[in-house]
Amino acid sequence: MINPFPDLNKIAIAPSILSANFASLGKDISAVERGGADLIHVDVMDGHFVPNITIGPQVVKDIKQIAKQPLDVHLMISNPDKYIETFIDAGAAMVSVHIEAVPHLSRTLTLIQSLGAKAGVVLNPSTPAGSLEEVASTLDFVLVMSVNPGFGGQAFIPHSLSKIKKVKEVLSNAGVKAPIEIDGGIDETNIQKVVTAGANIIVSGNAIFGKSDPESSTLALRKAALA
């Protein structure tokens, strides 16, 4: 099985292409990889589970031909079970689903893993960390949303820091060592706080692709995380 995050002691930077320029997506992806990106984060939205529409499996397949780093695919869609195999076939190394979107979460996570990808559970800002207790032993990673999902460029929700700590506690109580990913409003001013709280994988879009030089922005974000 592929392992996109072998070292829990390492901080992984995952630029989100939601904020990239799709007219030059290949160029932008190459730039962040030169800047040291560990993952390429892909937000899939269906206009139903969240109020926005982004991309589908074909774009993921095209990105896979360009990207050297693993693809971290976040499914913000209704009925994700129907599309999981298609996205993994397209090149997803990590697939995360929202608790609210699946009726049988443990079965969904097992499906993702059986197809050779890492399985993640996403917590919306209003979803308690305790929701993970019944599936903690099954999941590979947790994605904490620090904004309400659906759009890029939103402001970081401060109580996300305590949510990270609670997630870490739930995993620890279950005897599970799994990365905690965070997504939403992360930039150089707050990345050190989320790392200190316990996040291992940092998703950032606007703070990287919203700048004139994504390569330098990726480098700067890691430097701020380790400061």
Coordinates of N, CA and C in Angstrom, one line a residue:
M1 N 0.8 -1.2 0.0 CA 0.0 0.0 0.0 C 0.9 1.2 0.0
I2 N 0.5 2.2 -0.8 CA 1.2 3.5 -0.8 C 1.2 4.2 0.6
N3 N 2.2 4.9 0.9 CA 2.3 5.6 2.1 C 2.7 7.1 1.9
P4 N 1.8 8.0 1.7 CA 2.1 9.3 1.4 C 2.7 10.1 2.6
F5 N 2.6 9.6 3.8 CA 3.1 10.3 5.0 C 3.8 9.3 5.9
P6 N 5.0 8.9 5.6 CA 5.7 7.9 6.4 C 6.2 8.3 7.7
D7 N 6.4 9.6 7.9 CA 7.0 10.2 9.1 C 6.1 11.1 9.9
L8 N 5.5 10.7 11.0 CA 4.6 11.5 11.8 C 5.3 12.7 12.4
N9 N 6.6 12.7 12.5 CA 7.3 13.8 13.1 C 7.6 14.9 12.0
K10 N 7.3 14.6 10.8 CA 7.5 15.6 9.8 C 6.3 16.4 9.5
I11 N 6.5 17.7 9.2 CA 5.4 18.6 8.8 C 5.2 18.5 7.3
A12 N 4.1 18.0 6.8 CA 3.9 18.0 5.4 C 3.1 19.2 4.9
I13 N 3.6 19.8 3.8 CA 2.9 20.9 3.2 C 2.1 20.4 2.0
A14 N 0.8 20.7 2.0 CA -0.1 20.2 0.9 C -0.8 21.4 0.2
P15 N -0.2 22.0 -0.8 CA -0.8 23.1 -1.5 C -2.1 22.7 -2.1
S16 N -3.2 23.5 -1.9 CA -4.5 23.2 -2.5 C -4.7 23.9 -3.8
I17 N -4.9 23.1 -4.8 CA -5.0 23.6 -6.2 C -6.3 24.4 -6.4
L18 N -7.2 24.4 -5.4 CA -8.4 25.2 -5.5 C -8.1 26.6 -5.7
S19 N -7.0 27.1 -5.2 CA -6.6 28.5 -5.4 C -5.6 28.7 -6.6
A20 N -5.3 27.6 -7.3 CA -4.3 27.8 -8.4 C -4.9 28.4 -9.6
N21 N -4.1 28.7 -10.6 CA -4.6 29.2 -11.9 C -4.7 28.0 -12.8
F22 N -6.0 27.6 -13.1 CA -6.2 26.4 -13.9 C -5.8 26.6 -15.3
A23 N -5.6 27.8 -15.7 CA -5.0 28.0 -17.1 C -3.6 27.6 -17.2
S24 N -2.9 27.5 -16.0 CA -1.5 27.1 -16.0 C -1.3 26.2 -14.8
L25 N -2.2 25.2 -14.7 CA -2.1 24.3 -13.5 C -0.9 23.5 -13.5
G26 N -0.4 23.0 -14.6 CA 0.8 22.2 -14.6 C 2.0 23.0 -14.1
K27 N 2.1 24.3 -14.5 CA 3.1 25.2 -14.1 C 3.1 25.4 -12.6
D28 N 1.9 25.7 -12.1 CA 1.7 26.0 -10.7 C 2.1 24.7 -9.8
I29 N 1.7 23.6 -10.3 CA 2.0 22.3 -9.5 C 3.5 22.1 -9.5
S30 N 4.2 22.3 -10.6 CA 5.6 22.1 -10.7 C 6.3 23.2 -9.8
A31 N 5.8 24.4 -9.7 CA 6.4 25.4 -8.8 C 6.3 25.0 -7.4
V32 N 5.2 24.5 -6.9 CA 5.1 24.2 -5.5 C 5.9 23.0 -5.1
E33 N 6.0 22.1 -6.1 CA 6.9 20.9 -5.9 C 8.4 21.3 -5.8
R34 N 8.8 22.3 -6.6 CA 10.1 22.8 -6.4 C 10.3 23.5 -5.1
G35 N 9.2 24.0 -4.6 CA 9.3 24.7 -3.3 C 9.2 23.7 -2.1
G36 N 9.1 22.4 -2.4 CA 9.1 21.4 -1.3 C 7.8 20.9 -0.9
A37 N 6.7 21.0 -1.7 CA 5.4 20.5 -1.4 C 5.5 19.0 -1.2
D38 N 4.9 18.5 -0.2 CA 4.9 17.0 0.1 C 3.7 16.3 -0.5
L39 N 2.6 17.0 -0.7 CA 1.4 16.5 -1.3 C 0.8 17.5 -2.2
I40 N -0.1 17.1 -3.1 CA -0.9 18.1 -3.8 C -2.4 17.8 -3.4
H41 N -3.0 18.8 -2.8 CA -4.3 18.7 -2.2 C -5.4 19.1 -3.3
V42 N -6.3 18.2 -3.5 CA -7.3 18.4 -4.6 C -8.7 18.4 -3.9
D43 N -9.4 19.5 -4.0 CA -10.7 19.7 -3.4 C -11.8 19.4 -4.5
V44 N -12.6 18.3 -4.2 CA -13.7 17.9 -5.2 C -15.0 18.3 -4.6
M45 N -15.7 19.2 -5.3 CA -17.0 19.7 -4.8 C -18.1 19.5 -5.8
D46 N -19.3 19.2 -5.3 CA -20.3 18.8 -6.3 C -21.5 19.8 -6.4
G47 N -21.5 20.9 -5.7 CA -22.6 21.8 -5.7 C -23.8 21.4 -5.0
H48 N -23.7 20.2 -4.3 CA -24.8 19.7 -3.5 C -24.4 19.6 -2.0
F49 N -23.4 18.8 -1.7 CA -22.9 18.7 -0.3 C -22.3 20.0 0.1
V50 N -21.7 20.7 -0.8 CA -21.2 22.1 -0.5 C -21.7 23.0 -1.7
P51 N -21.8 24.3 -1.5 CA -22.4 25.2 -2.5 C -21.3 25.7 -3.5
N52 N -20.6 24.7 -4.1 CA -19.7 25.1 -5.2 C -19.4 23.8 -6.0
I53 N -18.9 24.0 -7.2 CA -18.6 22.9 -8.1 C -17.1 23.1 -8.5
T54 N -16.3 22.1 -8.4 CA -14.9 22.2 -8.8 C -14.6 21.3 -10.0
I55 N -14.0 20.1 -9.6 CA -13.4 19.2 -10.6 C -13.9 17.8 -10.4
G56 N -13.6 17.0 -11.5 CA -13.9 15.6 -11.4 C -12.7 14.7 -11.6
P57 N -13.0 13.4 -11.8 CA -11.9 12.4 -11.9 C -10.9 12.7 -13.1
Q58 N -11.5 13.2 -14.2 CA -10.6 13.4 -15.4 C -9.5 14.4 -15.0
V59 N -9.8 15.5 -14.3 CA -8.8 16.5 -13.9 C -7.8 15.8 -13.0
V60 N -8.2 15.0 -12.1 CA -7.3 14.3 -11.2 C -6.4 13.4 -12.0
K61 N -6.9 12.7 -13.0 CA -6.1 11.9 -13.8 C -5.0 12.7 -14.6
D62 N -5.4 13.9 -15.1 CA -4.5 14.7 -15.8 C -3.4 15.3 -14.8
I63 N -3.8 15.6 -13.6 CA -2.9 16.1 -12.6 C -1.8 15.0 -12.3
K64 N -2.3 13.8 -12.2 CA -1.4 12.7 -11.9 C -0.3 12.5 -12.9
Q65 N -0.6 12.9 -14.1 CA 0.5 12.8 -15.2 C 1.6 13.9 -15.0
I66 N 1.2 14.9 -14.2 CA 2.1 16.1 -14.0 C 2.8 16.0 -12.7
A67 N 2.0 15.7 -11.6 CA 2.5 15.8 -10.3 C 3.5 14.7 -9.9
K68 N 4.6 15.0 -9.2 CA 5.5 14.1 -8.7 C 5.2 13.6 -7.3
Q69 N 4.4 14.5 -6.6 CA 4.0 14.1 -5.2 C 2.7 13.5 -5.2
P70 N 2.3 12.7 -4.1 CA 1.0 12.1 -4.0 C -0.1 13.0 -4.0
L71 N -1.3 12.6 -4.6 CA -2.5 13.4 -4.6 C -3.4 13.1 -3.4
D72 N -3.7 14.2 -2.7 CA -4.5 14.1 -1.5 C -5.9 14.6 -1.9
V73 N -6.9 13.7 -2.2 CA -8.1 14.1 -2.7 C -9.2 14.2 -1.6
H74 N -9.8 15.4 -1.5 CA -10.8 15.6 -0.4 C -12.1 15.7 -1.1
L75 N -13.0 14.7 -0.8 CA -14.3 14.6 -1.5 C -15.4 15.3 -0.7
M76 N -15.7 16.5 -1.1 CA -16.8 17.3 -0.5 C -18.0 17.1 -1.4
I77 N -18.5 15.8 -1.4 CA -19.6 15.4 -2.3 C -20.6 14.5 -1.6
S78 N -21.8 14.5 -2.1 CA -22.8 13.6 -1.6 C -22.5 12.2 -2.2
N79 N -22.9 11.1 -1.4 CA -22.7 9.8 -1.9 C -21.3 9.5 -2.5
P80 N -20.3 9.7 -1.7 CA -18.9 9.5 -2.1 C -18.6 8.1 -2.5
D81 N -19.2 7.1 -1.9 CA -19.0 5.7 -2.2 C -19.1 5.4 -3.7
K82 N -20.0 6.1 -4.3 CA -20.2 5.9 -5.7 C -19.0 6.3 -6.6
Y83 N -18.2 7.2 -6.1 CA -17.1 7.7 -6.9 C -15.7 7.4 -6.4
I84 N -15.6 6.8 -5.3 CA -14.3 6.6 -4.6 C -13.3 5.8 -5.6
E85 N -13.8 4.7 -6.1 CA -13.0 3.8 -7.0 C -12.5 4.6 -8.2
T86 N -13.4 5.4 -8.8 CA -13.0 6.2 -9.9 C -11.9 7.2 -9.6
F87 N -12.0 7.8 -8.5 CA -10.9 8.8 -8.1 C -9.6 8.1 -7.8
I88 N -9.7 7.0 -7.2 CA -8.4 6.2 -6.9 C -7.8 5.7 -8.2
D89 N -8.6 5.2 -9.1 CA -8.1 4.8 -10.4 C -7.5 6.0 -11.1
A90 N -8.0 7.2 -10.9 CA -7.5 8.4 -11.5 C -6.1 8.8 -11.0
G91 N -5.8 8.3 -9.7 CA -4.5 8.7 -9.2 C -4.5 9.1 -7.7
A92 N -5.6 9.1 -7.0 CA -5.6 9.6 -5.6 C -4.9 8.6 -4.8
A93 N -3.9 9.2 -4.0 CA -3.2 8.4 -3.0 C -3.8 8.4 -1.6
M94 N -4.5 9.5 -1.4 CA -5.3 9.7 -0.1 C -6.7 10.2 -0.5
V95 N -7.7 9.6 0.2 CA -9.1 10.1 -0.1 C -9.7 10.3 1.3
S96 N -10.3 11.5 1.4 CA -11.0 11.8 2.7 C -12.4 12.1 2.4
V97 N -13.3 11.6 3.3 CA -14.7 11.8 3.2 C -15.3 12.5 4.5
H98 N -16.4 13.2 4.3 CA -17.1 13.8 5.4 C -18.0 12.8 6.2
I99 N -17.9 12.9 7.5 CA -18.8 12.0 8.3 C -20.3 12.2 7.9
E100 N -20.7 13.4 7.6 CA -22.1 13.7 7.3 C -22.5 13.1 5.9
A101 N -21.6 12.8 5.1 CA -21.9 12.4 3.7 C -22.1 10.9 3.5
V102 N -21.7 10.1 4.5 CA -21.8 8.6 4.4 C -22.6 8.0 5.5
P103 N -23.4 7.1 5.2 CA -24.2 6.4 6.2 C -23.5 5.3 7.0
H104 N -22.5 4.7 6.4 CA -21.7 3.7 7.0 C -20.2 4.0 6.9
L105 N -19.7 4.8 7.8 CA -18.4 5.4 7.6 C -17.3 4.3 7.7
S106 N -17.4 3.4 8.6 CA -16.4 2.3 8.7 C -16.2 1.6 7.3
R107 N -17.4 1.2 6.7 CA -17.4 0.5 5.5 C -16.7 1.4 4.4
T108 N -17.0 2.7 4.4 CA -16.4 3.6 3.4 C -14.9 3.6 3.5
L109 N -14.4 3.7 4.8 CA -13.0 3.8 5.0 C -12.3 2.5 4.5
T110 N -12.9 1.3 4.8 CA -12.4 0.1 4.4 C -12.4 -0.1 2.9
L111 N -13.4 0.5 2.2 CA -13.4 0.5 0.8 C -12.2 1.2 0.2
I112 N -11.9 2.4 0.7 CA -10.8 3.2 0.3 C -9.5 2.5 0.4
Q113 N -9.3 1.9 1.6 CA -8.1 1.1 1.9 C -8.0 -0.1 1.0
S114 N -9.1 -0.8 0.7 CA -9.0 -2.0 -0.1 C -8.6 -1.7 -1.5
L115 N -8.8 -0.4 -1.9 CA -8.4 0.0 -3.3 C -7.0 0.6 -3.4
G116 N -6.3 0.5 -2.2 CA -4.9 0.9 -2.2 C -4.6 2.3 -1.8
A117 N -5.6 3.1 -1.3 CA -5.3 4.5 -0.9 C -5.5 4.6 0.6
K118 N -5.0 5.7 1.1 CA -5.1 6.0 2.6 C -6.5 6.7 2.8
A119 N -7.2 6.3 3.9 CA -8.5 6.7 4.1 C -8.6 7.7 5.2
G120 N -9.2 8.9 4.9 CA -9.3 10.0 5.9 C -10.7 10.3 6.2
V121 N -10.9 10.8 7.4 CA -12.2 11.3 7.9 C -12.2 12.8 8.1
V122 N -13.1 13.5 7.5 CA -13.1 15.0 7.6 C -14.1 15.5 8.6
L123 N -13.7 16.4 9.5 CA -14.6 17.0 10.5 C -14.8 18.5 10.1
N124 N -16.1 18.8 9.9 CA -16.5 20.2 9.7 C -16.3 21.0 11.0
P125 N -16.3 22.3 10.9 CA -16.1 23.1 12.1 C -17.1 22.8 13.3
S126 N -18.3 22.4 12.9 CA -19.3 22.1 13.9 C -19.4 20.7 14.3
T127 N -18.6 19.8 13.7 CA -18.6 18.4 14.0 C -17.6 18.1 15.1
P128 N -18.1 17.5 16.2 CA -17.2 17.3 17.4 C -16.2 16.2 17.1
A129 N -15.1 16.3 17.8 CA -14.0 15.4 17.7 C -14.4 14.0 18.1
G130 N -15.3 13.9 19.1 CA -15.8 12.6 19.6 C -16.5 11.8 18.5
S131 N -16.8 12.4 17.4 CA -17.4 11.6 16.3 C -16.5 10.5 15.8
L132 N -15.2 10.7 16.0 CA -14.2 9.8 15.5 C -14.0 8.5 16.3
E133 N -14.6 8.5 17.5 CA -14.3 7.4 18.5 C -14.6 6.0 17.9
E134 N -15.7 5.9 17.2 CA -16.1 4.5 16.7 C -15.3 4.1 15.5
V135 N -14.6 5.0 14.8 CA -13.8 4.6 13.6 C -12.3 4.9 13.8
A136 N -11.9 5.3 14.9 CA -10.5 5.7 15.1 C -9.5 4.6 14.7
S137 N -9.9 3.3 15.0 CA -9.0 2.2 14.7 C -9.0 1.9 13.2
T138 N -9.9 2.4 12.5 CA -10.0 2.1 11.0 C -9.3 3.2 10.1
L139 N -9.4 4.4 10.5 CA -8.9 5.6 9.7 C -7.4 5.6 9.6
D140 N -6.9 6.3 8.5 CA -5.5 6.5 8.4 C -5.1 7.9 8.7
F141 N -6.0 8.9 8.6 CA -5.7 10.2 8.9 C -7.0 11.0 9.1
V142 N -6.9 12.1 9.8 CA -8.1 13.0 10.1 C -7.9 14.3 9.5
L143 N -8.9 14.9 8.8 CA -8.8 16.2 8.2 C -9.7 17.1 9.0
V144 N -9.2 18.1 9.7 CA -9.9 19.1 10.4 C -10.1 20.3 9.6
M145 N -11.4 20.7 9.3 CA -11.7 21.9 8.5 C -11.7 23.1 9.4
S146 N -10.8 24.0 9.1 CA -10.7 25.3 9.9 C -11.5 26.4 9.2
V147 N -12.3 26.1 8.2 CA -13.3 27.0 7.6 C -14.4 26.1 7.3
N148 N -15.6 26.7 7.0 CA -16.7 26.0 6.5 C -16.4 25.6 5.1
P149 N -16.5 24.3 4.7 CA -16.1 23.9 3.4 C -17.0 24.5 2.2
G150 N -16.3 24.6 1.1 CA -17.1 25.1 -0.1 C -16.4 26.1 -0.9
F151 N -15.5 27.0 -0.3 CA -14.9 28.0 -1.0 C -13.5 28.3 -0.4
G152 N -12.5 28.7 -1.3 CA -11.2 29.0 -0.9 C -11.2 30.5 -0.4
G153 N -10.1 30.8 0.3 CA -9.8 32.2 0.7 C -10.6 32.6 1.9
Q154 N -11.2 31.7 2.7 CA -11.9 32.1 3.9 C -10.9 32.3 5.1
A155 N -11.4 33.0 6.1 CA -10.6 33.2 7.3 C -10.6 32.0 8.2
F156 N -9.5 31.8 8.9 CA -9.3 30.7 9.8 C -10.2 30.8 11.0
I157 N -10.8 29.7 11.4 CA -11.7 29.7 12.6 C -10.8 29.4 13.8
P158 N -10.7 30.3 14.8 CA -9.8 30.2 15.9 C -10.0 28.9 16.7
H159 N -11.2 28.5 17.0 CA -11.4 27.3 17.8 C -10.9 26.0 17.2
S160 N -10.5 26.1 15.9 CA -9.9 24.9 15.3 C -8.7 24.4 16.0
L161 N -8.0 25.3 16.7 CA -6.8 24.9 17.5 C -7.2 23.9 18.6
S162 N -8.2 24.2 19.3 CA -8.7 23.3 20.3 C -9.2 22.0 19.7
K163 N -9.8 22.1 18.5 CA -10.4 20.9 17.9 C -9.2 20.0 17.5
I164 N -8.1 20.5 17.1 CA -6.9 19.6 16.8 C -6.5 18.9 18.0
K165 N -6.4 19.6 19.1 CA -6.0 19.0 20.4 C -7.0 17.9 20.8
K166 N -8.3 18.1 20.6 CA -9.3 17.1 21.0 C -9.2 15.9 20.1
V167 N -9.0 16.1 18.8 CA -8.8 15.0 17.8 C -7.6 14.2 18.3
K168 N -6.5 14.8 18.6 CA -5.3 14.2 19.0 C -5.6 13.3 20.3
E169 N -6.4 13.8 21.2 CA -6.7 13.1 22.4 C -7.6 11.8 22.1
V170 N -8.5 12.0 21.1 CA -9.4 10.9 20.7 C -8.5 9.7 20.1
L171 N -7.6 10.1 19.3 CA -6.7 9.1 18.6 C -5.8 8.5 19.7
S172 N -5.3 9.3 20.6 CA -4.4 8.7 21.6 C -5.1 7.8 22.5
N173 N -6.4 8.1 22.9 CA -7.1 7.2 23.7 C -7.5 5.9 23.1
A174 N -7.5 5.9 21.7 CA -7.8 4.7 21.0 C -6.5 4.0 20.6
G175 N -5.4 4.5 21.0 CA -4.1 3.9 20.7 C -3.7 4.0 19.3
V176 N -4.2 5.1 18.6 CA -3.9 5.2 17.2 C -2.9 6.3 16.9
K177 N -1.9 6.1 16.1 CA -1.0 7.1 15.6 C -1.3 7.4 14.2
A178 N -2.0 8.5 14.0 CA -2.4 8.9 12.6 C -2.2 10.4 12.4
P179 N -1.8 10.8 11.2 CA -1.6 12.2 11.0 C -2.9 13.0 11.1
I180 N -2.8 14.3 11.6 CA -3.9 15.2 11.6 C -3.7 16.3 10.6
E181 N -4.6 16.4 9.6 CA -4.5 17.4 8.6 C -5.4 18.5 8.9
I182 N -5.0 19.7 8.5 CA -5.9 20.9 8.7 C -6.0 21.7 7.4
D183 N -7.2 22.2 7.2 CA -7.4 22.9 5.9 C -8.3 24.1 6.1
G184 N -7.9 25.3 5.7 CA -8.7 26.5 5.7 C -8.1 27.6 6.4
G185 N -7.7 28.6 5.6 CA -7.2 29.9 6.2 C -5.8 29.8 6.8
I186 N -5.0 28.8 6.4 CA -3.7 28.7 6.9 C -2.7 29.5 6.1
D187 N -1.9 30.3 6.9 CA -0.9 31.2 6.2 C 0.3 31.3 7.2
E188 N 1.2 32.2 6.8 CA 2.4 32.3 7.6 C 2.2 32.9 9.0
T189 N 1.0 33.5 9.2 CA 0.7 34.1 10.6 C 0.2 33.1 11.6
N190 N -0.4 32.0 11.1 CA -1.0 31.0 12.0 C -0.5 29.6 11.9
I191 N 0.4 29.3 10.9 CA 0.8 27.9 10.7 C 1.5 27.3 11.9
Q192 N 2.3 28.2 12.6 CA 3.0 27.6 13.7 C 2.1 27.2 14.8
K193 N 1.0 28.0 15.0 CA 0.0 27.6 16.0 C -0.7 26.3 15.7
V194 N -1.0 26.0 14.5 CA -1.7 24.7 14.2 C -0.7 23.6 14.3
V195 N 0.6 23.8 14.0 CA 1.6 22.8 14.2 C 1.8 22.5 15.6
T196 N 1.9 23.5 16.4 CA 2.0 23.4 17.9 C 0.8 22.6 18.5
A197 N -0.4 22.9 17.9 CA -1.6 22.2 18.5 C -1.6 20.7 18.1
G198 N -0.8 20.3 17.1 CA -0.7 18.9 16.8 C -1.0 18.5 15.3
A199 N -1.1 19.5 14.4 CA -1.4 19.2 13.0 C -0.1 18.7 12.3
N200 N -0.2 17.7 11.5 CA 1.0 17.2 10.8 C 1.0 17.5 9.3
I201 N -0.2 17.6 8.7 CA -0.3 17.9 7.3 C -1.1 19.3 7.2
I202 N -0.4 20.2 6.5 CA -0.9 21.6 6.4 C -1.4 21.8 5.0
V203 N -2.7 22.1 4.8 CA -3.2 22.4 3.5 C -3.3 23.9 3.5
S204 N -2.8 24.5 2.4 CA -2.9 25.9 2.2 C -3.1 26.2 0.7
G205 N -4.0 27.1 0.4 CA -4.3 27.4 -1.0 C -3.9 28.9 -1.3
N206 N -4.7 29.8 -0.8 CA -4.5 31.2 -1.1 C -3.2 31.7 -0.7
A207 N -2.6 31.2 0.4 CA -1.3 31.7 0.9 C -0.2 31.3 0.0
I208 N -0.4 30.3 -0.8 CA 0.6 29.8 -1.7 C 0.3 30.3 -3.2
F209 N -0.9 29.9 -3.7 CA -1.2 30.2 -5.1 C -1.7 31.7 -5.3
G210 N -2.0 32.3 -4.1 CA -2.5 33.7 -4.2 C -1.3 34.7 -4.3
K211 N -0.1 34.2 -4.2 CA 1.1 35.0 -4.3 C 1.7 34.9 -5.8
S212 N 2.5 35.8 -6.1 CA 3.1 35.8 -7.5 C 4.0 34.6 -7.8
D213 N 4.6 34.1 -6.7 CA 5.6 33.0 -6.9 C 5.3 31.8 -5.9
P214 N 4.5 30.9 -6.4 CA 4.1 29.7 -5.5 C 5.3 28.9 -5.0
E215 N 6.4 28.9 -5.7 CA 7.5 28.2 -5.2 C 8.1 28.8 -3.9
S216 N 8.3 30.2 -4.0 CA 8.8 30.9 -2.8 C 7.8 30.9 -1.7
S217 N 6.5 30.9 -2.0 CA 5.4 30.9 -1.0 C 5.4 29.6 -0.2
T218 N 5.6 28.5 -1.0 CA 5.7 27.2 -0.3 C 6.9 27.1 0.6
L219 N 8.0 27.6 0.2 CA 9.2 27.6 1.0 C 9.0 28.4 2.3
A220 N 8.3 29.6 2.1 CA 8.1 30.5 3.2 C 7.1 29.9 4.2
L221 N 6.2 29.2 3.7 CA 5.2 28.6 4.6 C 5.8 27.5 5.5
R222 N 6.7 26.7 4.9 CA 7.4 25.7 5.7 C 8.3 26.3 6.7
K223 N 9.0 27.4 6.3 CA 9.9 28.1 7.2 C 9.1 28.6 8.4
A224 N 7.9 29.2 8.1 CA 7.1 29.7 9.2 C 6.6 28.6 10.2
A225 N 6.4 27.4 9.6 CA 5.9 26.3 10.4 C 7.0 25.8 11.4
L226 N 8.2 25.9 10.9 CA 9.3 25.4 11.7 C 10.0 26.5 12.5
A227 N 9.6 27.7 12.4 CA 10.2 28.8 13.1 C 10.2 28.6 14.6

